[in-house]
Coordinates of C-alpha atoms in Angstrom, one line a residue:
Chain A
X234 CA -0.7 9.5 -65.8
X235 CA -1.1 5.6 -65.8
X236 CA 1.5 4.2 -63.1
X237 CA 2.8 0.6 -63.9
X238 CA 1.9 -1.6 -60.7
X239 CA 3.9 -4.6 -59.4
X240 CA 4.5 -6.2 -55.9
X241 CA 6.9 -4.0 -53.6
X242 CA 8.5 -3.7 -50.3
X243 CA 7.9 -0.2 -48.7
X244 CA 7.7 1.2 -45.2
X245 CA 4.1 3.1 -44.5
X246 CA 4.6 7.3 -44.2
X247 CA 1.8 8.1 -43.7
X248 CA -1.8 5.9 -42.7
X249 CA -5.3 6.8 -42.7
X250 CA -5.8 2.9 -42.3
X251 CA -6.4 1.5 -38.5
X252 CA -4.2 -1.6 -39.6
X253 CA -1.4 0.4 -40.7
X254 CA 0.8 2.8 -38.9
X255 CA 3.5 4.9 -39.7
X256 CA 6.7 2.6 -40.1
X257 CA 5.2 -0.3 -40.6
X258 CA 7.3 -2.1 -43.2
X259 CA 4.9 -4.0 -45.8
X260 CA 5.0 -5.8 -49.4
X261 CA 1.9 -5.7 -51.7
X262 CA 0.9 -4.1 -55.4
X263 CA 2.8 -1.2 -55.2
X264 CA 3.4 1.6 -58.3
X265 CA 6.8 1.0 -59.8
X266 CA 7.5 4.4 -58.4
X267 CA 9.5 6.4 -55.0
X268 CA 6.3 6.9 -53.4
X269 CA 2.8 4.9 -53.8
X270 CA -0.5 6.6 -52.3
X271 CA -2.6 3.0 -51.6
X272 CA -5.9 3.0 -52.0
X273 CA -6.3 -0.4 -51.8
X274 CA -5.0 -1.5 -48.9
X275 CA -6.4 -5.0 -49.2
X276 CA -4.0 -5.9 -51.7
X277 CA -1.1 -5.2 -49.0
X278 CA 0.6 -7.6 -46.3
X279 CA 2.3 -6.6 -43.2
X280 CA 6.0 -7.7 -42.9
X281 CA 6.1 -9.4 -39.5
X282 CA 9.9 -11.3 -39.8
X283 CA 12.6 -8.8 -40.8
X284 CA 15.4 -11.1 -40.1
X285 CA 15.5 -12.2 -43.8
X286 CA 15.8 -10.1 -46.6
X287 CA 12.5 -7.7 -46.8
X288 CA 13.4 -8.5 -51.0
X289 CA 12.4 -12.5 -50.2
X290 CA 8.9 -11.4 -49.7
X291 CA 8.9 -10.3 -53.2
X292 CA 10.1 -13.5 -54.2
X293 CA 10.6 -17.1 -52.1
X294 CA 8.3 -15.1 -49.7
X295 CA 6.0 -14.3 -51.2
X296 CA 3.4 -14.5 -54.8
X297 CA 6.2 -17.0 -56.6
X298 CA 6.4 -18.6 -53.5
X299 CA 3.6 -19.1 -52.7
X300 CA 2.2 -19.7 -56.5
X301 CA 5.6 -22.6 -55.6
X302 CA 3.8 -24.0 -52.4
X303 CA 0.3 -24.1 -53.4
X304 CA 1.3 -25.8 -56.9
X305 CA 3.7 -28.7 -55.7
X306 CA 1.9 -29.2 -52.5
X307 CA -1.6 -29.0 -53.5
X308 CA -1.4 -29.9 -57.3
X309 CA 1.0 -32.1 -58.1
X310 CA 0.3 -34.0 -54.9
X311 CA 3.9 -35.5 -54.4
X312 CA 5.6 -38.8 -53.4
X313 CA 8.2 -39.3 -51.8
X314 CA 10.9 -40.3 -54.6
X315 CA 9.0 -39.6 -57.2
X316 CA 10.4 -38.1 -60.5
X317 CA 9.8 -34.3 -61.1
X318 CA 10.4 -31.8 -64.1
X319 CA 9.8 -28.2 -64.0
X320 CA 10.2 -25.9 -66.9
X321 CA 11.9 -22.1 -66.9
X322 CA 13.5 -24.1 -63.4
X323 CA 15.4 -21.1 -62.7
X324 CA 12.3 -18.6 -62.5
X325 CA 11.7 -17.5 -59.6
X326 CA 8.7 -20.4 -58.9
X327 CA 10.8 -23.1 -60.8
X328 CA 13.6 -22.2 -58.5
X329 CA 11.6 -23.2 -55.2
X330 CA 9.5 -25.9 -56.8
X331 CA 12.4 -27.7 -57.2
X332 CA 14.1 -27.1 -53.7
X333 CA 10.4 -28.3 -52.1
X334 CA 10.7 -31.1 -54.4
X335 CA 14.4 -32.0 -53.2
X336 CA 13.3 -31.9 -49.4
X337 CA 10.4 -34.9 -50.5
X338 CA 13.8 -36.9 -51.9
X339 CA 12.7 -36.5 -55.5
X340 CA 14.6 -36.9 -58.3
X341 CA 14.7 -33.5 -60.1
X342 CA 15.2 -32.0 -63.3
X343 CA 14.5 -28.6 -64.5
X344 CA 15.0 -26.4 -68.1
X345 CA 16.2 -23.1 -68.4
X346 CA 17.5 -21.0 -71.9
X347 CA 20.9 -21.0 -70.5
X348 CA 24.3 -22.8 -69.6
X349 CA 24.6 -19.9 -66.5
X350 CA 21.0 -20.9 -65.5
X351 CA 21.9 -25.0 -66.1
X352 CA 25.0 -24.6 -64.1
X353 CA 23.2 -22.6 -60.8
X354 CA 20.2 -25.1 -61.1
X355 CA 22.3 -28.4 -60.3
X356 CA 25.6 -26.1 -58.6
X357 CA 23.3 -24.0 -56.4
X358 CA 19.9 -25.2 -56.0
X359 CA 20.2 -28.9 -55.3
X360 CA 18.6 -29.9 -58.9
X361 CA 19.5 -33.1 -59.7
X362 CA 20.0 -32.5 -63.4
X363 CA 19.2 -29.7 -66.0
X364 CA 19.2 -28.6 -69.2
X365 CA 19.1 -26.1 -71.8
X366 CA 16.1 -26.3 -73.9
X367 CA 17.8 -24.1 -76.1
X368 CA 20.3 -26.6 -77.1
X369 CA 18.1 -29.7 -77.2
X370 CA 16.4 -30.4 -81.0
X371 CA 13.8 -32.7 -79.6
X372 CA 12.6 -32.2 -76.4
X373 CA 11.0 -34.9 -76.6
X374 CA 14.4 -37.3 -76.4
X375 CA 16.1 -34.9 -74.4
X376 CA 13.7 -35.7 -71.7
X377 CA 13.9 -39.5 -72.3
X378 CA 17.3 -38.9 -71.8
X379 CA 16.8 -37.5 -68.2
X380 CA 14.0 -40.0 -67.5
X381 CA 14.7 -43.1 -68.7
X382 CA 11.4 -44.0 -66.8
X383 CA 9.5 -41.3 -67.1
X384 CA 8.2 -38.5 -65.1
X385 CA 5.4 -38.6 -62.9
X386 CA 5.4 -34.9 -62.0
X387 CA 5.2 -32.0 -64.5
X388 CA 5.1 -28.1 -62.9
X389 CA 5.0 -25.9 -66.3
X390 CA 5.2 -22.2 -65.9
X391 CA 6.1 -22.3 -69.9
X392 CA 3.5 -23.8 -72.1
X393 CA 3.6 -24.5 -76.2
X394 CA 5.7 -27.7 -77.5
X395 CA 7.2 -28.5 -74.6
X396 CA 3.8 -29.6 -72.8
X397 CA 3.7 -32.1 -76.4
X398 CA 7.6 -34.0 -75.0
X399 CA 6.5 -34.3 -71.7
X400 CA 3.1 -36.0 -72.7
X401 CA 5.1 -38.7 -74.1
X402 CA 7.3 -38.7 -71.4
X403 CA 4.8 -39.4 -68.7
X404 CA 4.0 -42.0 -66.3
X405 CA 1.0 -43.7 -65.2
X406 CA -0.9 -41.5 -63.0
X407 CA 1.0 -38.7 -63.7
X408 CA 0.1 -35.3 -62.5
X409 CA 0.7 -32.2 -64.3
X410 CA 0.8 -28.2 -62.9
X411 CA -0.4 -26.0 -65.4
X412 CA 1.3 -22.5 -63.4
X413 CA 2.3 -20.5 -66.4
X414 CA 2.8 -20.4 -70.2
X415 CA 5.2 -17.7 -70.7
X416 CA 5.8 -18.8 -73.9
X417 CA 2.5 -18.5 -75.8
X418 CA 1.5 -15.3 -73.7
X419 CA 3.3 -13.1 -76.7
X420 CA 2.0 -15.0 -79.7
X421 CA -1.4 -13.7 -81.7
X422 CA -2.2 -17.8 -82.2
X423 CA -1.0 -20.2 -79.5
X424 CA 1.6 -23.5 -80.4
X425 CA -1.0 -26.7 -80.8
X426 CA -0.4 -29.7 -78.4
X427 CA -1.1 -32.8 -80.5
X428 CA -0.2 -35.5 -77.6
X429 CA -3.4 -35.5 -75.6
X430 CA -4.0 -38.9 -76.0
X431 CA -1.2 -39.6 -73.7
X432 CA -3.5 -38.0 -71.2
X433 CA -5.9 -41.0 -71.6
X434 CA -3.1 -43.7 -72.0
X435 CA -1.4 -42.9 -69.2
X436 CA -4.1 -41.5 -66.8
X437 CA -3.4 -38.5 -66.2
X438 CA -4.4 -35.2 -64.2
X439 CA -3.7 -31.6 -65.8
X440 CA -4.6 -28.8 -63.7
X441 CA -4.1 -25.3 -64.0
X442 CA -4.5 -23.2 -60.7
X443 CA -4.2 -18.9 -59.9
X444 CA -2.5 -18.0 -56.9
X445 CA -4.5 -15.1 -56.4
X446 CA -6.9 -18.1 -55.2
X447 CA -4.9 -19.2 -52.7
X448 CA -3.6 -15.6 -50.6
X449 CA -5.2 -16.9 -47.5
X450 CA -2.7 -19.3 -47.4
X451 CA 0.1 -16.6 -46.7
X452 CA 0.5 -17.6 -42.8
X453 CA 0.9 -21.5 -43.1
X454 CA 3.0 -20.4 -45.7
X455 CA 5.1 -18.9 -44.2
X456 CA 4.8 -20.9 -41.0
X457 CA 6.6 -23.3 -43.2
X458 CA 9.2 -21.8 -45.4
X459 CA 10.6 -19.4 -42.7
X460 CA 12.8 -21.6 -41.0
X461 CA 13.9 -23.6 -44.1
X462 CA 15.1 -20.1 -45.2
X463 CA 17.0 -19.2 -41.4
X464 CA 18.9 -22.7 -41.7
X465 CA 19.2 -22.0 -45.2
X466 CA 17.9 -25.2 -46.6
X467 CA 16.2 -23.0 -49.2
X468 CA 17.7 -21.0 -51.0
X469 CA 16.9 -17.6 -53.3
X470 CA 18.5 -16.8 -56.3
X471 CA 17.6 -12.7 -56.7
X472 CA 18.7 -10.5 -60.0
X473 CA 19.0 -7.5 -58.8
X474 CA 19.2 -4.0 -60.4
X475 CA 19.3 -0.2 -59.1
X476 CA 16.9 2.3 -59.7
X477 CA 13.2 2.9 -61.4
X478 CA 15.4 3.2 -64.7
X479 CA 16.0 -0.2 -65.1
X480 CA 12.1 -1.4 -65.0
X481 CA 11.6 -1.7 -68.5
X482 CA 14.5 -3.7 -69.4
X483 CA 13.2 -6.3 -65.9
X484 CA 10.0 -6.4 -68.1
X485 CA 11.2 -6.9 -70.9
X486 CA 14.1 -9.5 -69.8
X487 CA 11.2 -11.9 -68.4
X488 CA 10.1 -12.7 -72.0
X489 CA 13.3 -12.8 -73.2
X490 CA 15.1 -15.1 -70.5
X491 CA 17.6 -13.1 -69.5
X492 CA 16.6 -12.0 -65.9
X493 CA 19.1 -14.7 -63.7
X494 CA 16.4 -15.5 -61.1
X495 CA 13.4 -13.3 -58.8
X496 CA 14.2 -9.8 -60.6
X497 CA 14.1 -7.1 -57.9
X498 CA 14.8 -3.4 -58.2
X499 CA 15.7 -1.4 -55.7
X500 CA 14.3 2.3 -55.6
X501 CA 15.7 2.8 -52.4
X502 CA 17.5 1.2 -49.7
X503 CA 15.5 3.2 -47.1
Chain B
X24 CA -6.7 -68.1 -88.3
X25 CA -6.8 -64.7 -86.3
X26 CA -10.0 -64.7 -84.9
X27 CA -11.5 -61.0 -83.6
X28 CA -12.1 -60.7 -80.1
X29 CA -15.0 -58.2 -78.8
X30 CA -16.9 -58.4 -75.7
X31 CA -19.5 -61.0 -76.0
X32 CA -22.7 -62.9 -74.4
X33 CA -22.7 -66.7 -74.5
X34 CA -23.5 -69.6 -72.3
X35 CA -21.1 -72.1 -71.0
X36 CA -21.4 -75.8 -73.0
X37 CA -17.9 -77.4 -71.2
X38 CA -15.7 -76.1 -68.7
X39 CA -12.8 -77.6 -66.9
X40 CA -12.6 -74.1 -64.9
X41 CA -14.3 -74.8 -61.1
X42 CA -15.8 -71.5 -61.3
X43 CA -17.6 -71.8 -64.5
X44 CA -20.4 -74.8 -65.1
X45 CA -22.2 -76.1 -68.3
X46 CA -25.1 -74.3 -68.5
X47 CA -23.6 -70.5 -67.2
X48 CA -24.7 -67.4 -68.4
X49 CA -21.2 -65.4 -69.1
X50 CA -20.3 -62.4 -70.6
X51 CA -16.6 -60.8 -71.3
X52 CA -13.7 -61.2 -74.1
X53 CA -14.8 -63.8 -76.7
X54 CA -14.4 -64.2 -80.2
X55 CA -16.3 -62.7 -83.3
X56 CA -17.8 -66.3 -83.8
X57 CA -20.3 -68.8 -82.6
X58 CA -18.4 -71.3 -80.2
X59 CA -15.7 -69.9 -78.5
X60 CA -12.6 -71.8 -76.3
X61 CA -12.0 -69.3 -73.3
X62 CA -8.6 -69.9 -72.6
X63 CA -8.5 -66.9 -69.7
X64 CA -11.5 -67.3 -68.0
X65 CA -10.4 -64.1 -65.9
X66 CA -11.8 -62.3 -68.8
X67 CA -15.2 -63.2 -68.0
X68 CA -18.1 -62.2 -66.0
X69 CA -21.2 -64.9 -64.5
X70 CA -24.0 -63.0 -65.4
X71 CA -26.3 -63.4 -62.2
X72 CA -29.5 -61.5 -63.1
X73 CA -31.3 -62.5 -65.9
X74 CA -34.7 -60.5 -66.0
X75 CA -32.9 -57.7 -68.3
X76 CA -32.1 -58.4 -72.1
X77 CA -28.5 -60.6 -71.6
X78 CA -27.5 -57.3 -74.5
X79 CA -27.0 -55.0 -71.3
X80 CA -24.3 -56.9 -70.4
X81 CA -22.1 -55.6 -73.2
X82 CA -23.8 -51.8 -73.0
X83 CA -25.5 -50.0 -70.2
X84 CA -24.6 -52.9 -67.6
X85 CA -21.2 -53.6 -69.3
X86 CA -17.8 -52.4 -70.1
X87 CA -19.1 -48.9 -71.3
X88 CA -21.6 -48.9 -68.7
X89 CA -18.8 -48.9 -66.4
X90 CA -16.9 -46.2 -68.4
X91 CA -19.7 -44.0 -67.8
X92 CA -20.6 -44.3 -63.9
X93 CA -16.5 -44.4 -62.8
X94 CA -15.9 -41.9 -65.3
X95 CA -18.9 -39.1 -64.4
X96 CA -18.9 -40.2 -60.5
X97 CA -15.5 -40.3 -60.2
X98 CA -13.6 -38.0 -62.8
X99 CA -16.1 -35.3 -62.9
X100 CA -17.1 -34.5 -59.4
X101 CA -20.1 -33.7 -60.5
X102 CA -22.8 -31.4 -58.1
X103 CA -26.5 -31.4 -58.1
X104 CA -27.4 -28.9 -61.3
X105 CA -24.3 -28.2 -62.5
X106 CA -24.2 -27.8 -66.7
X107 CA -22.8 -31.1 -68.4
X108 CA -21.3 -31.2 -72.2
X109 CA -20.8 -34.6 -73.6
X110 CA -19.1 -35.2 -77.0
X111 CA -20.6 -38.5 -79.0
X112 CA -23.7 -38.2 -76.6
X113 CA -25.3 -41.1 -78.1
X114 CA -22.0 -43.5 -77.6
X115 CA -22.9 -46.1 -75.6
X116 CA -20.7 -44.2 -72.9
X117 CA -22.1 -40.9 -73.7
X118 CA -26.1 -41.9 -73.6
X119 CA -25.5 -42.9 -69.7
X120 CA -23.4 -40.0 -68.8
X121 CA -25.9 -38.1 -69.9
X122 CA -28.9 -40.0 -68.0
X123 CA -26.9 -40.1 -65.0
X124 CA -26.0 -36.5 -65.1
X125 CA -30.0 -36.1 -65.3
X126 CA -30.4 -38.4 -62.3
X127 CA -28.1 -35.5 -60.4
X128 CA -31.1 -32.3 -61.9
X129 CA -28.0 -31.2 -64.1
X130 CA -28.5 -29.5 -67.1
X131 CA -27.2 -31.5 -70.0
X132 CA -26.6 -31.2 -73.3
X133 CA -25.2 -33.8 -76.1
X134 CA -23.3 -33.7 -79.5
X135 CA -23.8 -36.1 -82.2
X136 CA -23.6 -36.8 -85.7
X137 CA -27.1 -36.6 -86.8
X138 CA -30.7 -35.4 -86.9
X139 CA -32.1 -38.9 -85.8
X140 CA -29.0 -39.2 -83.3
X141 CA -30.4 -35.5 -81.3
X142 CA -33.7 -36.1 -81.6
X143 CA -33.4 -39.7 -79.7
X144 CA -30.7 -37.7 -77.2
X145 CA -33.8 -35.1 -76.4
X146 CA -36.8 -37.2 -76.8
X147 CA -36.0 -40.2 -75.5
X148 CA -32.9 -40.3 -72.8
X149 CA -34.0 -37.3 -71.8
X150 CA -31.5 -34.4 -72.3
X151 CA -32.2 -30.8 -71.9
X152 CA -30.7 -30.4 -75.8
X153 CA -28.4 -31.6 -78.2
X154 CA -26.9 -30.5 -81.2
X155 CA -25.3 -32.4 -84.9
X156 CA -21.9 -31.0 -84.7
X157 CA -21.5 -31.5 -88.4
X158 CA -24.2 -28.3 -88.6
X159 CA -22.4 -26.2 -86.7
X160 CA -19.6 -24.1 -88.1
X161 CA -18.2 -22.3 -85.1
X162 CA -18.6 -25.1 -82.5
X163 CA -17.2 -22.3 -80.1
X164 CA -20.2 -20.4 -81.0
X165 CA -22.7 -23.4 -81.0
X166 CA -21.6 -23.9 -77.4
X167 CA -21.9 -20.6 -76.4
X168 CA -25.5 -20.7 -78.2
X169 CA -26.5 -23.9 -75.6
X170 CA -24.3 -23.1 -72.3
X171 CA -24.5 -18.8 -72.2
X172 CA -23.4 -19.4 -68.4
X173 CA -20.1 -21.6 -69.2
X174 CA -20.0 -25.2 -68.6
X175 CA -18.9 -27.3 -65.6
X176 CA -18.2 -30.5 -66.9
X177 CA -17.1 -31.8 -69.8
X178 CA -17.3 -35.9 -71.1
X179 CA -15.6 -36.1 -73.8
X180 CA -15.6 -39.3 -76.1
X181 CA -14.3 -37.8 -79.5
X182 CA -11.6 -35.2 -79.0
X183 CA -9.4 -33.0 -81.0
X184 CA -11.1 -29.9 -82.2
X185 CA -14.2 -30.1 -79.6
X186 CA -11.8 -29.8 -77.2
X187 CA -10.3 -26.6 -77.9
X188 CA -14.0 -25.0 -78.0
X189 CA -15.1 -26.3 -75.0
X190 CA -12.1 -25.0 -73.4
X191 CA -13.4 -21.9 -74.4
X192 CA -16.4 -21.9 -72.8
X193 CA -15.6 -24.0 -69.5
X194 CA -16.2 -22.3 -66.4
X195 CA -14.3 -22.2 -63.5
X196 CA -13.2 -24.7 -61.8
X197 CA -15.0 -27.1 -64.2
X198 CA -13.7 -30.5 -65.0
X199 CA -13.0 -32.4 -68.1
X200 CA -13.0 -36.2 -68.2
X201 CA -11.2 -37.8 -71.5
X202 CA -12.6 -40.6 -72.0
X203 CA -12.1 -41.2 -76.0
X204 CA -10.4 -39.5 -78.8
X205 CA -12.3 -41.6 -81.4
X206 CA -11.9 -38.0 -83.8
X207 CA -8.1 -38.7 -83.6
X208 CA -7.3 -42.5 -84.0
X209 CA -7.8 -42.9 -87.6
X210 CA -4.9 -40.1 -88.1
X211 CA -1.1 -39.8 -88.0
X212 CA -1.0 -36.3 -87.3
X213 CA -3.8 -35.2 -84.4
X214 CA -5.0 -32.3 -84.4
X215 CA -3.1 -29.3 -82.7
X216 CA -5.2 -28.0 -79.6
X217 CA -4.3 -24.3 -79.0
X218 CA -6.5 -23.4 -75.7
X219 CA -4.7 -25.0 -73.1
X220 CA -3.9 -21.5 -71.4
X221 CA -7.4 -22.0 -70.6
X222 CA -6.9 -24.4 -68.2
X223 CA -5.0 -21.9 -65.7
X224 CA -7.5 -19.4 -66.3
X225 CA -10.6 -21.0 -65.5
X226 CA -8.6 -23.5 -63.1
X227 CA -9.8 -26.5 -64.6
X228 CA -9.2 -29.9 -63.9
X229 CA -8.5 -32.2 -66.8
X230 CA -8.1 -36.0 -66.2
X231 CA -7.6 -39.3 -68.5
X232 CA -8.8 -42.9 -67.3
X233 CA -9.0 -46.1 -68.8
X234 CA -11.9 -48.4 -67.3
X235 CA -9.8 -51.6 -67.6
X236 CA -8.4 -50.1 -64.0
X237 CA -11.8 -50.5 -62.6
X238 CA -13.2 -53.7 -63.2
X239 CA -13.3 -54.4 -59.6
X240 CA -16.2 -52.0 -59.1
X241 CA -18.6 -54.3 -61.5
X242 CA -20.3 -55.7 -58.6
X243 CA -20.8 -52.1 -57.1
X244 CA -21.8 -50.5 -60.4
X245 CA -24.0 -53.3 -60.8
X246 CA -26.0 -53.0 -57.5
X247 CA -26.2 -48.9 -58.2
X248 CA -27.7 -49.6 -62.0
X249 CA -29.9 -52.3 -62.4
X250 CA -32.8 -50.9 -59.7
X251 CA -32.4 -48.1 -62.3
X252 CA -32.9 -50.1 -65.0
X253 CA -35.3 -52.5 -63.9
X254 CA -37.6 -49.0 -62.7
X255 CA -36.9 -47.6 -66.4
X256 CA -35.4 -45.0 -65.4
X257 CA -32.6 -45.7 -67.5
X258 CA -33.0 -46.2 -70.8
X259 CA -30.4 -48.3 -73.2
X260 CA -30.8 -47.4 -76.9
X261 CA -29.0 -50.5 -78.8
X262 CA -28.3 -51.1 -82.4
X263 CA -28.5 -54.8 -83.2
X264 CA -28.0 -56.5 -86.6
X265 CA -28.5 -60.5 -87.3
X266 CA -25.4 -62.7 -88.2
X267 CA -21.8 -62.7 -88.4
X268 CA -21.5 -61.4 -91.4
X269 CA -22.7 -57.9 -90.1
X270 CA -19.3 -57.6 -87.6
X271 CA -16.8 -55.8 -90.6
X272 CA -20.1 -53.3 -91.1
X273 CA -20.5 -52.8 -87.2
X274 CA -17.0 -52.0 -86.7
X275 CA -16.6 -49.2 -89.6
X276 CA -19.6 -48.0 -88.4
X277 CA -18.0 -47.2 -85.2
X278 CA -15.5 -44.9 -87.1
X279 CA -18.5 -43.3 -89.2
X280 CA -20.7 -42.4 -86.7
X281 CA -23.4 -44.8 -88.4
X282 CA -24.1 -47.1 -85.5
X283 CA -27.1 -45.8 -83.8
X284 CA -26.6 -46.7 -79.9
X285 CA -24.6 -49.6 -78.9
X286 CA -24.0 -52.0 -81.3
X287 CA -24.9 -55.9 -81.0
X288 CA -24.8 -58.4 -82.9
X289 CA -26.9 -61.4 -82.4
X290 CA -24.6 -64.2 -83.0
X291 CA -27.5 -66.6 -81.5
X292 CA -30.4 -66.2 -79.9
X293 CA -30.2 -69.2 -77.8

C-alpha cells in the first residue's frame, strides 16, 4: 500500500532513535495517516516552543514559512519602502511574504481568485491593496492601476501570464522571486512569457530558489518569527478541516483555489 | 537632414570644449559621416593609447568590449572551469565573452550563424566548440549533444527560442546574463518562452543589464584589457568595408547575421 506523505505534527510513541524519545512532540514528512512508522528520521524536526499553535509549524512555522523568509529576505533583497506584489497572496507563503514585507514599511499588494481572500488580505493581514485576478481582463492594467510607478519587487508562487503583466510593470533594478507556478504545474504545455525583454530594459534579476536548500536555516528562523507571532505582529490565516477524509478534497482545493489559507487537517487532537 | 549616429573614431580639428584640443584622438557618439559637430562632448572618450588599431575602440576596447567584461565578470559569477554557452558567439560581445571565459580554463562553446562563423569561433578565438544553429533542428538536443553535464552559464545576445532550450539544459545554480534579444526586435509578437519553471528547479539566476550604466568602468576595463591585447592573447575579429556608402549594408547586416565580427567602416584613414 503506497501511503500519501505530507508534513505533520505528531507526538513520538515509540523511538528506536537516540534523538527522539517517547513524547517528544515533532513536525516533519509524515503519512497522511493515525500512525506513521519513520524511517527517515532526518526528514523530522523537534518542536521546542509549544506556546503557539503545534499547527503553525505546519504553516508560518514552518516549510511556507520558511520557503517566506528565505525568498523575501534572501531573494528579493528588500528596501525599505519599496513597492512589493505577491501573487496567490493568501497562500500560505503569500500570506507571510506580505506581513515580512509590511514590517520593512513596503507598500504591498497581493492577488488572490477571490473577493473572501481580497477582503482578509487588506482586512486581516495588513496588505495594502489586493485584487482578484479573476476579475481583472488585463493584468497587465490592473497592475498599473495598483502601481502607478511600478513594482520593484515580484514574489510569484503562480507562474504563466501573469509573470508577462508584471514584466511590464517593473522597475529599474527590479527583483523577481520565482517560489512557485501553481498554475502551469497541471498543464501538458506550459503558458509562453513573451515580455523578456523587459528583463534587459529594466535590469532585472529573476531567481528561482527550493527551500529544501535552505532547512538549515530553521533556527534563525525561528529565532526571528517566534516573537513576531507571541505579540502577534504576524499573523496566520489556517483552513482547517477534521479527519483523514477530508485529504483529497485539501489536495485537490490547492489547484483549484479554494483552500482559505495554510490547509491543516486534523487526525487527532491528541 | 537626420543624420545617423553610431559610435565612431575621429580626431579633433576645432574645439571650444577645455577638455578636447585640435589634434585629439576621440572616440564615442558621432555621425554616419565624415566631419562631425559634437555638440555633447560627454559622449566622447580621449583615446590615450595609440599602439592598437584606433578600430578597437569601437569593438574589443569599446562599448561592446565593455558589454562583455561587466557583463561575464559581473552578471555571470563565473568560476575557474565552469561550462559557458553563448548565443551569437561571434558578436562582437559574444567573441570576448568567450575569450575571457577561456582566460578563466572554462569550457566554452559558441552558436552562430554559419560554417565560416564556427570555424573562426574554434580555430581562431579559441573555443572548445561551436555550432550553426540554423543546422540544428532540436537546439535542446544540439545542446545536450555539446554540454552532456548541463551548463553553468549562459550569455545570451539573441534570445527567444535559444532561451527556452538552454533552460533545459542549465545546471544548478547556473546563471544567465541577457544581454540582447537581437532574434526578437524585428517582431511584434516575441516569441513565447515556456521553460521558465526551470528557473526554480535548477535555482538559476537570470539577470538583464544595459552597459550604458557602466561607462564609468572604461578606465578599469581598459587597464584589465589592453595588456591582453597588446600580448595577443586576445584576439578581435573585425569586419571592415571602405566608404560611406557601405553604412545601410552594415546595418541590415546586423539583422542577417552577414557581418562577420564587428563591423567598421572606414570613413577615413587619416
Amino acid at each position: 500500500m503506497q501511503v500519501i506523505t505530507s508534513y505533520g505534527v505528531g507526538r513520538v510513541l515509540n523511538s528506536g532513535h537516540p534523538g527522539y524519545k517517547k513524547g517528544d512532540l515533532v513536525w516533519g514528512t509524515t503519512g497522511c495517516e493515525e500512525y506513521s512508522l519513520i524511517t527517515e528520521p532526518e526528514t523530522l524536526f523537534k518542536i521546542p516552543d509549544t506556546d503557539v499553535p503545534l499547527s503553525y509549524y505546519l504553516g508560518v512555522l514552518g516549510m511556507p514559512g520558511l520557503t517566506a523568509y528565505v525568498g523575501f529576505y534572501d531573494f528579493c533583497a528588500p528596501k525599505k519602502g519599496e513597492n512589493v506584489f505577491i501573487s496567490s497572496a493568501f497562500g500560505a507563503v503569500g500570506q507571510l511574504v506580505g506581513q515580512l514585507a509590511k514590517l520593512m514599511r513596503c507598500y504591498v499588494v497581493g492577488s488572490a481568485g477571490s473577493k473572501e481572500k481580497v477582503d482578509l488580505l487588506k482586512n486581516k493581514l495588513g496588505f495594502d491593496d489586493a485584487f482578484n485576478y479573476k476579475e481583472e481582463k488585463n493584468l497587465g492594467e490592473a497592475l498599473k492601476r495598483y502601481f502607478p510607478e511600478g513594482i520593484d519587487i515580484f514574489f510569484d508562487n503562480v507562474g504563466g501570464k501573469i509573470i508577462d503583466a508584471v514584466l511590464l510593470n517593473m522597475r529599474l533594478h527590479g527583483r523577481i522571486a520565482l517560489c512557485g507556478m501553481v498554475s502551469q504545474y497541471p498543464l501538458d504545455d506550459p503558458e509562453g512569457i513573451k515580455n523578456l525583454m523587459c528583463i534587459i530594459y529594466q535590469r532585472l534579476r529573476v531567481e528561482g530558489f527550493v527551500v529544501f536548500d535552505c532547512f538549515h536555516l530553521f533556527p534563525k528562523f525561528w529565532d526571528f518569527m517566534l516573537p513576531y507571532i507571541r505579540e502577534g505582529k504576524i499573523a496566520c490565516v489556517e483552513d482547517i478541516a477534521e479527519g483523514l477524509d477530508s485529504c483529497p478534497a485539501a489536495l485537490e482545493g490547492l489547484f483549484t483555489g479554494r483552500n482559505l489559507g495554510k490547509k491543516v487537517i486534523i487526525v487527532s487532537q491528541e
